[in-house]
XYZ file of C-alpha atoms in Angstrom:
371
model
C -129.846 40.245 6.199
C -129.138 43.929 5.604
C -131.559 46.010 3.521
C -129.239 46.314 0.553
C -128.562 42.677 0.564
C -132.305 41.961 0.435
C -132.717 44.397 -2.414
C -129.978 42.894 -4.584
C -131.118 39.316 -3.629
C -134.556 40.252 -4.864
C -133.152 41.548 -8.020
C -131.280 38.318 -8.597
C -134.088 35.851 -7.863
C -136.559 37.022 -10.578
C -133.952 36.605 -13.441
C -132.870 33.294 -11.981
C -136.399 32.016 -12.239
C -136.642 33.238 -15.683
C -133.347 31.679 -16.955
C -134.273 28.552 -15.113
C -137.572 28.276 -16.845
C -136.171 29.015 -20.342
C -133.227 26.859 -20.014
C -135.308 23.926 -18.602
C -137.850 24.241 -21.476
C -135.293 24.291 -24.137
C -133.200 21.312 -22.725
C -136.342 19.318 -21.632
C -137.701 19.631 -25.242
C -134.453 18.197 -26.750
C -134.219 15.446 -24.112
C -137.800 14.387 -24.456
C -137.325 13.713 -28.235
C -135.366 10.582 -27.358
C -138.455 8.975 -25.873
C -140.760 9.746 -28.831
C -139.662 6.562 -30.722
C -140.311 4.445 -27.585
C -143.847 5.935 -27.219
C -144.622 5.821 -30.905
C -143.330 2.248 -31.462
C -145.297 1.052 -28.353
C -148.469 2.710 -29.679
C -148.874 4.720 -26.374
C -150.952 7.793 -25.917
C -149.902 11.439 -25.416
C -150.532 11.065 -21.655
C -147.785 8.408 -21.507
C -145.474 10.642 -23.365
C -146.205 13.501 -20.964
C -145.628 11.147 -18.057
C -142.302 9.968 -19.311
C -141.170 13.491 -20.281
C -142.017 14.704 -16.775
C -139.650 12.146 -15.356
C -136.900 13.922 -17.226
C -137.464 17.163 -15.497
C -135.391 16.454 -12.336
C -132.306 15.578 -14.285
C -132.762 18.654 -16.561
C -133.188 21.040 -13.760
C -130.149 19.563 -12.027
C -128.063 20.657 -14.990
C -129.902 24.079 -15.415
C -129.807 25.498 -11.875
C -126.088 26.321 -11.726
C -126.293 27.862 -15.310
C -129.377 29.889 -14.307
C -127.622 31.221 -11.174
C -124.655 32.284 -13.351
C -126.840 33.947 -15.978
C -128.940 35.686 -13.392
C -125.970 37.073 -11.502
C -124.410 38.334 -14.717
C -127.575 39.866 -16.028
C -128.509 41.662 -12.739
C -125.054 42.878 -11.746
C -124.506 44.156 -15.251
C -127.955 45.967 -15.244
C -127.087 47.599 -11.884
C -123.716 48.485 -13.390
C -125.170 50.133 -16.581
C -128.173 51.846 -14.741
C -125.576 53.542 -12.432
C -127.043 51.914 -9.204
C -123.471 50.518 -8.504
C -122.445 54.223 -8.815
C -124.690 55.095 -5.878
C -123.075 52.221 -3.816
C -119.695 53.625 -4.820
C -120.666 57.067 -3.564
C -121.941 55.574 -0.379
C -118.662 53.751 0.364
C -120.040 50.384 -0.320
C -117.168 47.855 -0.956
C -117.206 45.235 -3.672
C -116.784 42.520 -1.000
C -120.166 43.464 0.427
C -121.786 42.627 -2.826
C -120.614 38.986 -2.386
C -123.235 38.440 0.342
C -126.338 38.487 -1.853
C -124.455 36.381 -4.545
C -123.626 33.850 -1.889
C -127.131 33.726 -0.727
C -128.366 33.136 -4.176
C -125.706 30.502 -4.632
C -126.624 28.744 -1.422
C -130.306 28.717 -2.481
C -129.396 27.142 -5.888
C -127.109 24.738 -4.179
C -129.767 23.428 -1.794
C -132.163 22.908 -4.694
C -129.555 21.304 -6.869
C -128.528 18.946 -4.013
C -132.181 17.948 -3.360
C -132.575 17.247 -6.973
C -129.145 15.336 -7.387
C -129.337 13.189 -4.174
C -133.060 12.512 -3.926
C -135.231 13.209 -6.954
C -133.025 12.317 -9.884
C -132.244 8.725 -8.893
C -135.918 8.047 -8.208
C -137.049 9.599 -11.543
C -134.334 7.836 -13.541
C -135.341 4.453 -11.985
C -139.041 5.188 -12.738
C -138.388 6.239 -16.290
C -136.297 3.084 -16.997
C -138.851 0.818 -15.398
C -141.748 2.389 -17.293
C -139.739 2.153 -20.558
C -138.903 -1.496 -20.008
C -142.553 -2.302 -19.119
C -143.772 -0.693 -22.242
C -141.252 -2.648 -24.408
C -142.621 -5.786 -22.856
C -146.166 -5.122 -23.997
C -145.684 -7.141 -27.284
C -149.303 -6.754 -28.320
C -148.799 -3.103 -28.815
C -145.133 -2.903 -29.690
C -144.145 -5.879 -31.769
C -147.400 -7.188 -33.366
C -148.968 -4.294 -34.972
C -151.797 -4.682 -37.373
C -151.276 -3.929 -41.046
C -147.642 -4.285 -40.901
C -144.910 -6.930 -41.262
C -143.569 -7.320 -37.703
C -140.250 -9.032 -36.794
C -140.552 -10.138 -33.120
C -137.541 -12.450 -33.479
C -134.675 -12.751 -35.904
C -135.885 -14.885 -38.844
C -139.512 -14.529 -37.948
C -142.034 -12.443 -39.831
C -145.609 -11.851 -38.654
C -148.435 -10.121 -40.461
C -151.924 -9.696 -39.092
C -154.827 -7.845 -40.623
C -156.548 -6.681 -37.471
C -155.774 -6.796 -33.710
C -157.204 -5.337 -30.511
C -155.792 -4.329 -27.141
C -156.831 -7.729 -25.668
C -154.534 -9.676 -27.887
C -157.122 -11.057 -30.306
C -156.062 -11.074 -34.009
C -157.719 -11.851 -37.262
C -156.070 -13.228 -40.524
C -152.583 -13.926 -39.403
C -149.484 -14.943 -41.317
C -146.275 -16.203 -39.854
C -143.061 -17.070 -41.776
C -140.404 -18.844 -39.597
C -137.005 -19.135 -41.254
C -134.886 -19.890 -38.057
C -134.104 -23.363 -39.065
C -131.478 -22.451 -41.715
C -132.339 -23.868 -45.091
C -135.946 -24.991 -44.020
C -138.758 -22.492 -43.404
C -142.341 -22.967 -42.244
C -145.327 -20.622 -43.086
C -148.348 -20.592 -40.846
C -151.619 -18.989 -41.775
C -154.749 -18.791 -39.618
C -158.075 -17.043 -39.483
C -157.846 -16.180 -35.923
C -155.095 -15.929 -33.209
C -154.594 -14.812 -29.543
C -151.574 -13.605 -27.955
C -150.998 -15.314 -24.547
C -148.260 -14.176 -22.146
C -146.962 -16.282 -19.191
C -144.439 -15.197 -16.587
C -141.471 -15.736 -18.817
C -142.723 -16.683 -22.427
C -144.947 -15.344 -25.127
C -147.114 -17.608 -27.330
C -149.450 -17.149 -30.357
C -152.428 -19.451 -30.283
C -153.502 -19.912 -33.916
C -157.059 -21.219 -34.641
C -158.331 -22.669 -38.010
C -155.108 -22.625 -39.984
C -152.477 -24.470 -41.769
C -148.704 -25.127 -41.721
C -146.753 -25.206 -44.916
C -143.201 -26.589 -45.121
C -141.000 -27.482 -48.137
C -139.189 -30.867 -47.814
C -136.683 -32.845 -49.771
C -134.618 -29.720 -50.551
C -137.703 -27.919 -51.820
C -138.928 -30.748 -54.007
C -142.105 -31.447 -52.072
C -144.528 -29.313 -50.025
C -145.972 -30.578 -46.836
C -149.303 -29.011 -45.608
C -150.726 -29.610 -42.146
C -154.186 -28.308 -41.201
C -154.923 -27.697 -37.699
C -157.795 -26.391 -35.490
C -155.545 -24.993 -32.795
C -151.657 -24.605 -32.589
C -149.499 -22.763 -30.197
C -146.588 -20.924 -31.747
C -143.923 -20.185 -29.327
C -142.185 -16.687 -29.610
C -139.525 -17.604 -27.047
C -138.667 -16.348 -23.647
C -138.974 -12.666 -24.666
C -140.979 -11.275 -21.760
C -138.303 -12.061 -19.031
C -135.424 -11.090 -21.313
C -137.021 -7.700 -21.968
C -138.222 -6.847 -18.551
C -135.062 -7.641 -16.714
C -132.403 -4.847 -16.955
C -129.223 -3.583 -15.336
C -129.684 -0.439 -13.317
C -127.591 2.463 -14.357
C -125.264 4.128 -11.883
C -127.356 7.312 -11.851
C -130.270 5.270 -10.421
C -128.429 4.305 -7.218
C -128.552 6.366 -3.990
C -125.473 8.219 -2.649
C -124.832 5.601 0.054
C -124.756 2.786 -2.438
C -122.582 4.755 -4.856
C -119.922 5.947 -2.362
C -119.711 2.641 -0.671
C -120.947 0.010 -3.100
C -121.805 -3.297 -1.568
C -119.867 -6.380 -2.862
C -123.085 -7.844 -4.384
C -123.553 -4.644 -6.534
C -120.215 -4.628 -8.220
C -119.384 -8.357 -7.885
C -115.599 -7.904 -7.810
C -115.748 -5.840 -11.053
C -113.229 -3.053 -10.172
C -114.092 -1.005 -13.217
C -117.849 -1.031 -12.330
C -116.982 -0.248 -8.698
C -114.968 2.751 -9.980
C -117.793 3.976 -12.099
C -120.269 3.803 -9.205
C -117.883 5.710 -6.915
C -117.204 8.360 -9.590
C -120.948 8.810 -10.014
C -121.405 9.248 -6.256
C -118.720 11.844 -5.807
C -119.927 13.622 -9.018
C -123.402 13.874 -7.444
C -122.030 15.369 -4.230
C -119.698 17.840 -5.962
C -122.076 19.037 -8.712
C -124.143 21.237 -6.358
C -121.097 23.229 -5.496
C -120.980 24.853 -9.055
C -124.406 26.384 -8.162
C -122.477 28.431 -5.451
C -119.310 28.887 -7.375
C -120.759 30.357 -10.547
C -122.648 33.338 -8.972
C -119.448 34.273 -7.129
C -117.597 34.094 -10.438
C -120.171 36.271 -12.204
C -119.944 38.909 -9.516
C -116.129 38.837 -9.558
C -116.069 39.234 -13.288
C -118.146 42.501 -13.200
C -117.179 44.341 -9.999
C -113.748 42.785 -9.440
C -111.935 45.131 -11.846
C -111.762 48.869 -12.398
C -115.054 50.692 -13.441
C -115.529 51.134 -17.140
C -118.072 53.412 -18.713
C -118.281 51.251 -21.836
C -119.924 48.301 -19.960
C -118.811 44.824 -18.923
C -119.274 42.797 -22.027
C -115.846 41.613 -22.263
C -115.889 40.584 -18.626
C -119.216 38.690 -19.143
C -117.677 36.810 -22.024
C -114.656 35.867 -19.873
C -116.848 34.724 -17.006
C -118.873 32.504 -19.292
C -115.852 31.059 -20.872
C -114.241 30.380 -17.589
C -117.454 28.656 -16.246
C -117.517 26.454 -19.350
C -113.774 25.549 -18.933
C -114.194 24.736 -15.137
C -117.455 22.701 -15.747
C -115.777 20.817 -18.638
C -112.880 20.076 -16.276
C -115.312 18.540 -13.875
C -116.809 16.274 -16.539
C -113.162 15.286 -17.521
C -112.264 14.729 -13.831
C -115.163 12.345 -13.455
C -113.865 10.233 -16.415
C -110.429 10.344 -14.721
C -111.970 9.161 -11.399
C -113.542 6.236 -13.256
C -110.125 5.216 -14.257
C -108.481 5.868 -10.811
C -110.702 6.139 -7.808
C -108.030 7.893 -5.809
C -108.471 10.982 -7.876
C -111.932 11.713 -6.465
C -110.892 14.874 -4.512
C -110.443 16.557 -7.863
C -114.093 16.606 -8.278
C -114.528 18.880 -5.281
C -111.424 20.749 -5.823
C -112.410 22.485 -9.089
C -115.566 24.355 -7.755
C -113.749 25.111 -4.460
C -110.842 26.778 -6.182
C -113.249 28.776 -8.321
C -114.996 30.027 -5.180
C -111.668 30.828 -3.481
C -110.366 32.515 -6.579
C -113.454 34.686 -7.082
C -113.520 35.675 -3.404
C -109.915 36.648 -3.368
C -110.278 38.662 -6.715
C -113.302 40.620 -5.236
C -111.888 41.189 -1.808
C -108.289 41.905 -2.509
C -107.459 44.922 -0.344
C -111.016 45.221 0.815
C -111.304 48.685 -0.800
C -114.527 50.507 -1.240
C -115.740 50.700 -4.923
C -115.573 54.545 -4.837
C -111.754 54.441 -4.492
C -111.178 52.378 -7.546
C -109.622 53.861 -10.616
C -112.217 54.761 -13.397
C -111.047 53.588 -16.688
C -112.285 55.039 -19.927
């Protein structure tokens, strides 16, 4: 690597780290808000919230790195432009094509990081996050039966308890079961205990009574009991079992889904393959965006007024191309044969940026200076 390339690359890396940190913090904060309800409703601690929020970081950084590379290149090249360092390069006969090398080095670095996140870390973090969320929702003692509140663990069932502890022991419990249509039963007990088996959840009531209206509400039947097991249904298994999302699978499973995975569901197979090709093509934007940023600033004639308009054009073009990639993913889900479009968009952006910068391969000092 030439000395000038090392210098410009060093100028690029620090802003990229800054933009990556800022963008990651902002997006991570907004994304973490969606797990607040899960943590609060399950009566979990701040440590659990921090753990789940940390699992969001790989997916956030995957989105941020291409944007950070674009922002760092725009910021750095524009600063060199306004501080007349590019003027020195012009006087030395440096061509604009030579400036592509540090931008490409930065893009390759960002591409490698994005690929590692997309292919390796994101699926594992997404799987762990979904698993931990499902496990928390299966902890009914904390999530569904909270003391001092009217809980509704099942449709038609209302449970109130005065006090409960983490071991499932409860005091002064009230249950109103209206699942039988016109008839309803009310249970009261001085003590209760939550018992979970492999696939069912039961409340074992002690020293209580069951009240039920009979004969269309004309008579009341009361049954005292020392011990009674109230079944809350097969809620544990139904809550723990879940379908994995396409983002949780590895690249091999997505690009060539096994028959057991999509079970002759062509729509699901198309979604899986679209997700796989999107994961492989997304890191290419981390290389295309720095090239676009450099082309926008140094590709045209020198202007003393700065490159504000060119920066706006570069940002707008990056938004359009990335939005096109998102639209292309949706198109691939409808027709798998369109998968090359996902790779074509960033590749065309790279080719266009390269040609715009290197056209004629003229040194910067020979360009027309515009007012």
